[in-house]
Amino acid sequence: LQETNANVEDLTKGWLEYINFEINEYQNEFKINDEMEHTNIENIKDDRNPFRVICLFERAIAQIPSNLQIWSQYISFLNNVGNISYPYYDFCFNLIEWKYRVHQMAVKNITYSSALYIGLIYSTERIANKKTNGGIDNNNNENLDSNKILMNIKEIVNKATASRLQNAMDYVNVLLSYCGIVKRISNEIELVRNACKYSCDLISKLYPGWNTGLIYFYKYQISVEISMEKNVKKARELWELILSDPQYIRTYNAWKEFINMERMLGNYKECRKLYHRAVTKVQDYSSALLDEWENFEREIAEDIVVLDRSNVIIKNQRDVLNKRLAIEYQERVRMERKRKFD
């Protein structure tokens, strides 16, 4: 590692081998014996010293600051140390603040990793949660209110979305993390709605016509509308927005999720209405949808009249489905024969 003529690839390989060796040594220092297996994990004292591994990571990132694998492994190690050692080991620094520092340095050197940005977002939230009356800003000022904390996090999100992340889902994951933090810190439905709208607008701008990306935020907002406000009307509006997509309206899973929401809320009449609509739209797993509707009526039907009426509809729809499948099969056979002769 002290070889000045070594190229970056060789240095990276050397550092990773050295680091992995020390991590294995660190892990082998702690063994759970038979007595510990019957003890609550929170009461098991872990007095291993992680500083040697931390120092190696610090040396590695100082020499090779642009290697994603080293940064990711460093952060993973710190997270594992925090899960076991932190409550019991007398660190000379605060581990939460140290992880925040490492995440800050990581995104300065690696600007294309959504995982690192999400880690920084969560580290900022942990810092804010650690303080009694707020968090810290870029100048290390304490006692910030929730609005200031959200402004700091929004600034990180803006930097992440302005950078060249690797794919569309990276942007979605960063923005979903942001929406979750807005909910946890503010506990205000309007701020969560604004965060979801901001996310949808940004995805629409970056990836025009990619409705699948928007649906992630519609579904997240649906869960929040129900959990925070019990706002079934708004949740239904969002589900109708999802089903307005010509692709999703034909899928079994989309209707199933909508129906499951209504069933969880005890709105059985709404479930039945959705089944009526779904059987005329779903093109994949149509038989599974009919089976599910049949089971639903068997469990929920208020009386035999309702059960009989629904079973007639289910039988008719199953007959229609079987005819359609028979026609499709005959068409496949015809095309196969045509292909052979051609």
Coordinates of C-alpha atoms in Angstrom, one line a residue:
L1 CA 0.0 0.0 0.0
Q2 CA 3.0 2.3 0.3
E3 CA 4.1 1.6 -3.3
T4 CA 4.0 5.0 -5.0
N5 CA 4.0 3.5 -8.5
A6 CA 0.9 1.3 -7.9
N7 CA -2.1 2.1 -10.0
V8 CA -5.6 2.8 -8.6
E9 CA -6.9 -0.7 -9.4
D10 CA -4.0 -2.4 -7.5
L11 CA -4.3 0.0 -4.6
T12 CA -8.1 -0.6 -4.4
K13 CA -7.6 -4.4 -4.4
G14 CA -4.9 -4.1 -1.7
W15 CA -7.0 -1.9 0.6
L16 CA -10.0 -4.1 0.2
E17 CA -8.0 -7.3 1.0
Y18 CA -6.5 -5.6 4.1
I19 CA -9.8 -4.2 5.2
N20 CA -11.6 -7.5 4.8
F21 CA -8.9 -9.3 6.7
E22 CA -9.3 -6.9 9.7
I23 CA -13.1 -7.1 9.5
N24 CA -12.9 -10.8 9.8
E25 CA -10.5 -10.5 12.7
Y26 CA -12.9 -8.1 14.4
Q27 CA -15.9 -10.3 13.8
N28 CA -14.1 -13.4 15.1
E29 CA -13.4 -11.6 18.4
F30 CA -17.1 -11.9 19.3
K31 CA -18.7 -15.3 19.7
I32 CA -22.1 -16.0 21.1
N33 CA -21.9 -19.0 23.4
D34 CA -24.7 -21.3 24.7
E35 CA -25.3 -19.0 27.7
M36 CA -25.6 -15.9 25.5
E37 CA -28.2 -17.6 23.2
H38 CA -30.7 -17.5 26.0
T39 CA -29.9 -13.8 26.8
N40 CA -31.6 -10.8 25.3
I41 CA -29.3 -9.4 22.6
E42 CA -29.7 -5.9 24.2
N43 CA -28.1 -7.2 27.4
I44 CA -25.1 -8.8 25.7
K45 CA -22.0 -6.7 26.2
D46 CA -19.8 -6.4 23.1
D47 CA -16.4 -4.9 24.1
R48 CA -14.6 -5.4 20.7
N49 CA -12.5 -2.5 19.6
P50 CA -13.6 -1.3 16.1
F51 CA -11.1 1.6 15.9
R52 CA -8.4 -0.4 14.0
V53 CA -10.9 -1.1 11.1
I54 CA -12.2 2.5 11.2
C55 CA -8.7 3.8 10.9
L56 CA -8.0 1.5 7.9
F57 CA -11.1 2.8 6.2
E58 CA -10.0 6.4 6.9
R59 CA -6.6 5.8 5.4
A60 CA -8.2 4.1 2.4
I61 CA -10.7 6.9 1.5
A62 CA -7.9 9.4 2.0
Q63 CA -5.8 7.6 -0.7
I64 CA -8.7 6.5 -2.9
P65 CA -11.6 8.8 -2.3
S66 CA -13.5 7.9 -5.5
N67 CA -14.1 4.2 -5.0
L68 CA -17.7 3.4 -4.3
Q69 CA -17.0 -0.1 -2.9
I70 CA -14.8 1.2 -0.1
W71 CA -17.3 3.9 0.9
S72 CA -20.2 1.4 0.9
Q73 CA -18.2 -1.1 2.9
Y74 CA -17.2 1.6 5.4
I75 CA -20.7 2.7 6.0
S76 CA -22.0 -0.9 6.2
F77 CA -19.3 -1.5 8.9
L78 CA -20.3 1.6 10.9
N79 CA -23.9 0.5 10.7
N80 CA -23.1 -2.9 12.1
V81 CA -20.9 -1.4 14.9
G82 CA -23.8 0.8 15.8
N83 CA -26.2 -2.0 16.1
I84 CA -24.1 -3.9 18.6
S85 CA -21.2 -2.1 20.1
Y86 CA -22.3 1.5 20.4
P87 CA -24.5 1.3 23.5
Y88 CA -21.8 -0.4 25.5
Y89 CA -18.4 0.7 24.1
D90 CA -16.9 3.9 25.4
F91 CA -16.2 5.6 22.1
C92 CA -14.2 8.8 22.1
F93 CA -16.6 10.2 19.5
N94 CA -20.3 10.1 18.9
L95 CA -21.0 7.3 16.4
I96 CA -24.2 8.9 15.0
E97 CA -22.3 12.1 14.2
W98 CA -19.4 10.1 12.9
K99 CA -21.6 8.3 10.4
Y100 CA -23.1 11.6 9.4
R101 CA -19.6 12.9 8.7
V102 CA -18.7 9.8 6.6
H103 CA -21.9 10.1 4.6
Q104 CA -21.2 13.8 3.9
M105 CA -17.7 13.0 2.6
A106 CA -19.0 10.1 0.6
V107 CA -21.5 12.1 -1.5
K108 CA -18.9 14.7 -2.1
N109 CA -16.7 12.1 -3.8
I110 CA -19.3 9.8 -5.2
T111 CA -22.1 11.8 -6.8
Y112 CA -23.9 9.1 -8.7
S113 CA -24.9 6.7 -5.8
S114 CA -28.5 6.9 -4.6
A115 CA -27.6 4.6 -1.7
L116 CA -25.1 7.1 -0.4
Y117 CA -27.5 10.0 -0.7
I118 CA -30.2 8.0 1.0
G119 CA -27.7 7.2 3.8
L120 CA -26.9 10.9 4.2
I121 CA -30.6 11.7 4.3
Y122 CA -31.2 9.2 7.1
S123 CA -28.1 10.3 9.0
T124 CA -29.4 13.8 8.9
E125 CA -32.6 12.6 10.4
R126 CA -30.8 10.7 13.1
I127 CA -28.8 13.8 14.0
A128 CA -32.1 15.7 14.3
N129 CA -33.7 13.0 16.3
K130 CA -30.7 12.9 18.7
K131 CA -31.1 16.5 19.7
T132 CA -33.7 17.3 22.2
N133 CA -35.2 20.3 20.4
G134 CA -34.0 19.8 16.9
G135 CA -31.0 19.1 14.8
I136 CA -28.0 20.7 13.2
D137 CA -27.5 22.8 10.1
N138 CA -24.4 23.1 7.9
N139 CA -22.8 25.5 10.5
N140 CA -23.4 23.0 13.3
N141 CA -26.0 25.1 15.0
E142 CA -28.2 23.2 17.4
N143 CA -31.9 23.4 18.4
L144 CA -33.4 23.8 15.0
D145 CA -37.1 23.4 14.5
S146 CA -38.7 20.8 12.2
N147 CA -39.0 23.3 9.3
K148 CA -35.3 24.0 9.4
I149 CA -34.5 20.2 9.5
L150 CA -36.7 19.6 6.5
M151 CA -35.0 22.4 4.7
N152 CA -31.6 20.8 5.3
I153 CA -32.9 17.5 4.1
K154 CA -34.6 19.0 1.0
E155 CA -31.2 20.6 0.1
I156 CA -29.6 17.1 0.1
V157 CA -32.5 15.8 -2.0
N158 CA -32.1 18.6 -4.5
K159 CA -28.3 17.8 -4.8
A160 CA -29.1 14.1 -5.3
T161 CA -31.7 14.6 -8.0
A162 CA -29.5 17.2 -9.7
S163 CA -26.7 14.7 -9.9
R164 CA -26.4 11.9 -12.5
L165 CA -27.9 9.0 -10.6
Q166 CA -27.5 5.6 -12.3
N167 CA -31.2 4.9 -13.3
A168 CA -34.8 6.0 -12.8
M169 CA -35.4 3.9 -9.8
D170 CA -32.5 5.6 -8.0
Y171 CA -34.4 8.9 -8.2
V172 CA -37.6 7.2 -7.0
N173 CA -35.8 5.7 -4.0
V174 CA -34.3 9.0 -3.0
L175 CA -37.6 10.7 -3.3
L176 CA -39.5 8.0 -1.4
S177 CA -37.0 8.3 1.4
Y178 CA -37.6 12.1 1.4
C179 CA -41.4 11.6 1.6
G180 CA -41.0 9.2 4.5
I181 CA -38.8 11.7 6.4
V182 CA -41.3 14.5 5.9
K183 CA -44.0 12.3 7.4
R184 CA -41.9 11.3 10.4
I185 CA -40.5 14.8 11.2
S186 CA -43.6 16.9 10.5
N187 CA -46.5 14.5 11.1
E188 CA -48.5 16.9 8.9
I189 CA -50.5 15.5 6.0
E190 CA -50.3 18.6 3.9
L191 CA -46.5 18.6 4.0
V192 CA -46.5 14.9 3.0
R193 CA -48.9 15.7 0.1
N194 CA -46.6 18.5 -1.0
A195 CA -43.6 16.1 -0.8
C196 CA -45.4 13.5 -3.0
K197 CA -46.4 16.2 -5.5
Y198 CA -42.9 17.5 -5.6
S199 CA -41.6 14.0 -6.3
C200 CA -44.2 13.3 -9.0
D201 CA -43.4 16.6 -10.7
L202 CA -39.7 15.9 -10.7
I203 CA -40.1 12.3 -12.0
S204 CA -42.5 13.6 -14.8
K205 CA -39.8 16.2 -15.7
L206 CA -36.9 13.7 -15.7
Y207 CA -38.8 10.8 -17.3
P208 CA -41.8 12.1 -19.3
G209 CA -44.5 9.5 -19.8
W210 CA -43.1 7.1 -17.2
N211 CA -46.3 6.5 -15.2
T212 CA -44.9 3.6 -13.3
G213 CA -42.6 6.0 -11.5
L214 CA -45.5 8.2 -10.4
I215 CA -47.5 5.2 -9.1
Y216 CA -44.8 4.6 -6.4
F217 CA -45.7 8.0 -4.9
Y218 CA -49.5 7.6 -5.4
K219 CA -49.3 4.3 -3.4
Y220 CA -47.2 5.9 -0.7
Q221 CA -49.6 8.8 -0.4
I222 CA -52.5 6.3 -0.2
S223 CA -51.0 4.6 2.8
V224 CA -50.4 7.9 4.5
E225 CA -53.9 9.2 3.8
I226 CA -55.3 6.1 5.5
S227 CA -52.8 5.9 8.4
M228 CA -52.7 9.6 9.2
E229 CA -56.1 10.9 8.3
K230 CA -58.4 7.9 7.5
N231 CA -59.2 9.9 4.4
V232 CA -60.8 7.1 2.3
K233 CA -62.1 9.6 -0.3
K234 CA -58.6 10.8 -1.1
A235 CA -57.2 7.3 -1.2
R236 CA -59.9 6.2 -3.6
E237 CA -59.1 9.2 -5.8
L238 CA -55.5 8.2 -6.0
W239 CA -56.4 4.6 -6.8
E240 CA -58.6 5.8 -9.6
L241 CA -55.6 7.8 -10.8
I242 CA -53.5 4.7 -10.8
L243 CA -56.2 2.7 -12.7
S244 CA -56.4 5.5 -15.3
D245 CA -53.1 4.1 -16.6
P246 CA -54.0 1.8 -19.6
Q247 CA -51.4 -0.7 -18.5
Y248 CA -52.3 -0.9 -14.8
I249 CA -56.0 -1.2 -15.3
R250 CA -55.5 -4.5 -17.0
T251 CA -53.4 -6.0 -14.2
Y252 CA -54.6 -8.2 -11.4
N253 CA -52.3 -6.9 -8.7
A254 CA -53.5 -3.3 -9.1
W255 CA -57.1 -4.2 -8.5
K256 CA -56.2 -6.6 -5.8
E257 CA -54.4 -3.9 -3.8
F258 CA -57.3 -1.5 -4.2
I259 CA -59.8 -4.2 -3.1
N260 CA -57.6 -5.2 -0.1
M261 CA -57.6 -1.6 1.1
E262 CA -61.4 -1.5 1.0
R263 CA -61.6 -4.9 2.7
M264 CA -59.2 -3.8 5.4
L265 CA -61.4 -0.8 6.1
G266 CA -64.5 -3.1 6.2
N267 CA -66.1 -1.5 3.1
Y268 CA -67.4 -4.8 1.7
K269 CA -69.9 -3.2 -0.7
E270 CA -67.1 -1.2 -2.2
C271 CA -65.1 -4.4 -2.6
R272 CA -68.0 -6.0 -4.5
K273 CA -68.2 -3.0 -6.8
L274 CA -64.5 -3.3 -7.5
Y275 CA -64.8 -7.0 -8.3
H276 CA -67.6 -6.2 -10.8
R277 CA -65.3 -3.6 -12.5
A278 CA -62.1 -5.7 -12.3
V279 CA -63.5 -8.8 -14.0
T280 CA -64.2 -6.8 -17.2
K281 CA -60.7 -5.2 -17.2
V282 CA -58.1 -7.7 -15.9
Q283 CA -56.2 -9.5 -18.6
D284 CA -53.6 -11.3 -16.5
Y285 CA -54.6 -13.8 -13.8
S286 CA -58.3 -13.4 -14.6
S287 CA -59.0 -16.8 -13.2
A288 CA -57.3 -16.0 -9.9
L289 CA -59.4 -12.8 -9.7
L290 CA -62.6 -14.9 -10.1
D291 CA -61.4 -17.4 -7.5
E292 CA -60.7 -14.6 -5.1
W293 CA -64.1 -13.0 -5.6
E294 CA -65.7 -16.3 -5.0
N295 CA -63.8 -16.8 -1.7
F296 CA -64.7 -13.2 -0.7
E297 CA -68.4 -13.9 -1.2
R298 CA -68.2 -17.2 0.7
E299 CA -66.7 -15.3 3.7
I300 CA -68.5 -12.0 3.5
A301 CA -71.9 -12.3 1.8
E302 CA -74.6 -10.9 4.1
D303 CA -77.2 -13.4 3.0
I304 CA -77.9 -16.2 0.6
V305 CA -79.5 -13.8 -1.9
V306 CA -76.3 -11.8 -2.2
L307 CA -74.2 -14.9 -2.4
D308 CA -76.4 -16.4 -5.2
R309 CA -76.4 -13.2 -7.2
S310 CA -72.7 -12.8 -7.0
N311 CA -72.1 -16.5 -7.9
V312 CA -74.2 -16.1 -11.0
I313 CA -72.0 -13.2 -12.1
I314 CA -68.8 -15.1 -11.3
K315 CA -70.0 -18.1 -13.3
N316 CA -70.9 -16.0 -16.3
Q317 CA -67.6 -14.2 -16.2
R318 CA -65.8 -17.6 -15.9
D319 CA -67.6 -18.8 -19.0
V320 CA -66.6 -15.7 -20.9
L321 CA -63.0 -16.2 -19.7
N322 CA -62.9 -19.9 -20.8
K323 CA -64.3 -19.0 -24.2
R324 CA -61.6 -16.3 -24.6
L325 CA -58.9 -18.6 -23.5
A326 CA -60.1 -21.3 -26.0
I327 CA -60.1 -18.7 -28.8
E328 CA -56.6 -17.6 -27.9
Y329 CA -55.4 -21.2 -27.8
Q330 CA -56.9 -21.9 -31.2
E331 CA -55.2 -18.8 -32.6
R332 CA -51.8 -19.9 -31.1
V333 CA -52.2 -23.3 -32.7
R334 CA -53.1 -21.8 -36.1
M335 CA -50.1 -19.4 -35.9
E336 CA -47.8 -22.3 -35.0
R337 CA -49.0 -24.4 -37.9
K338 CA -48.6 -21.4 -40.3
R339 CA -45.1 -20.9 -39.0
K340 CA -44.2 -24.5 -39.7
F341 CA -45.5 -24.4 -43.2
D342 CA -43.9 -21.1 -44.0

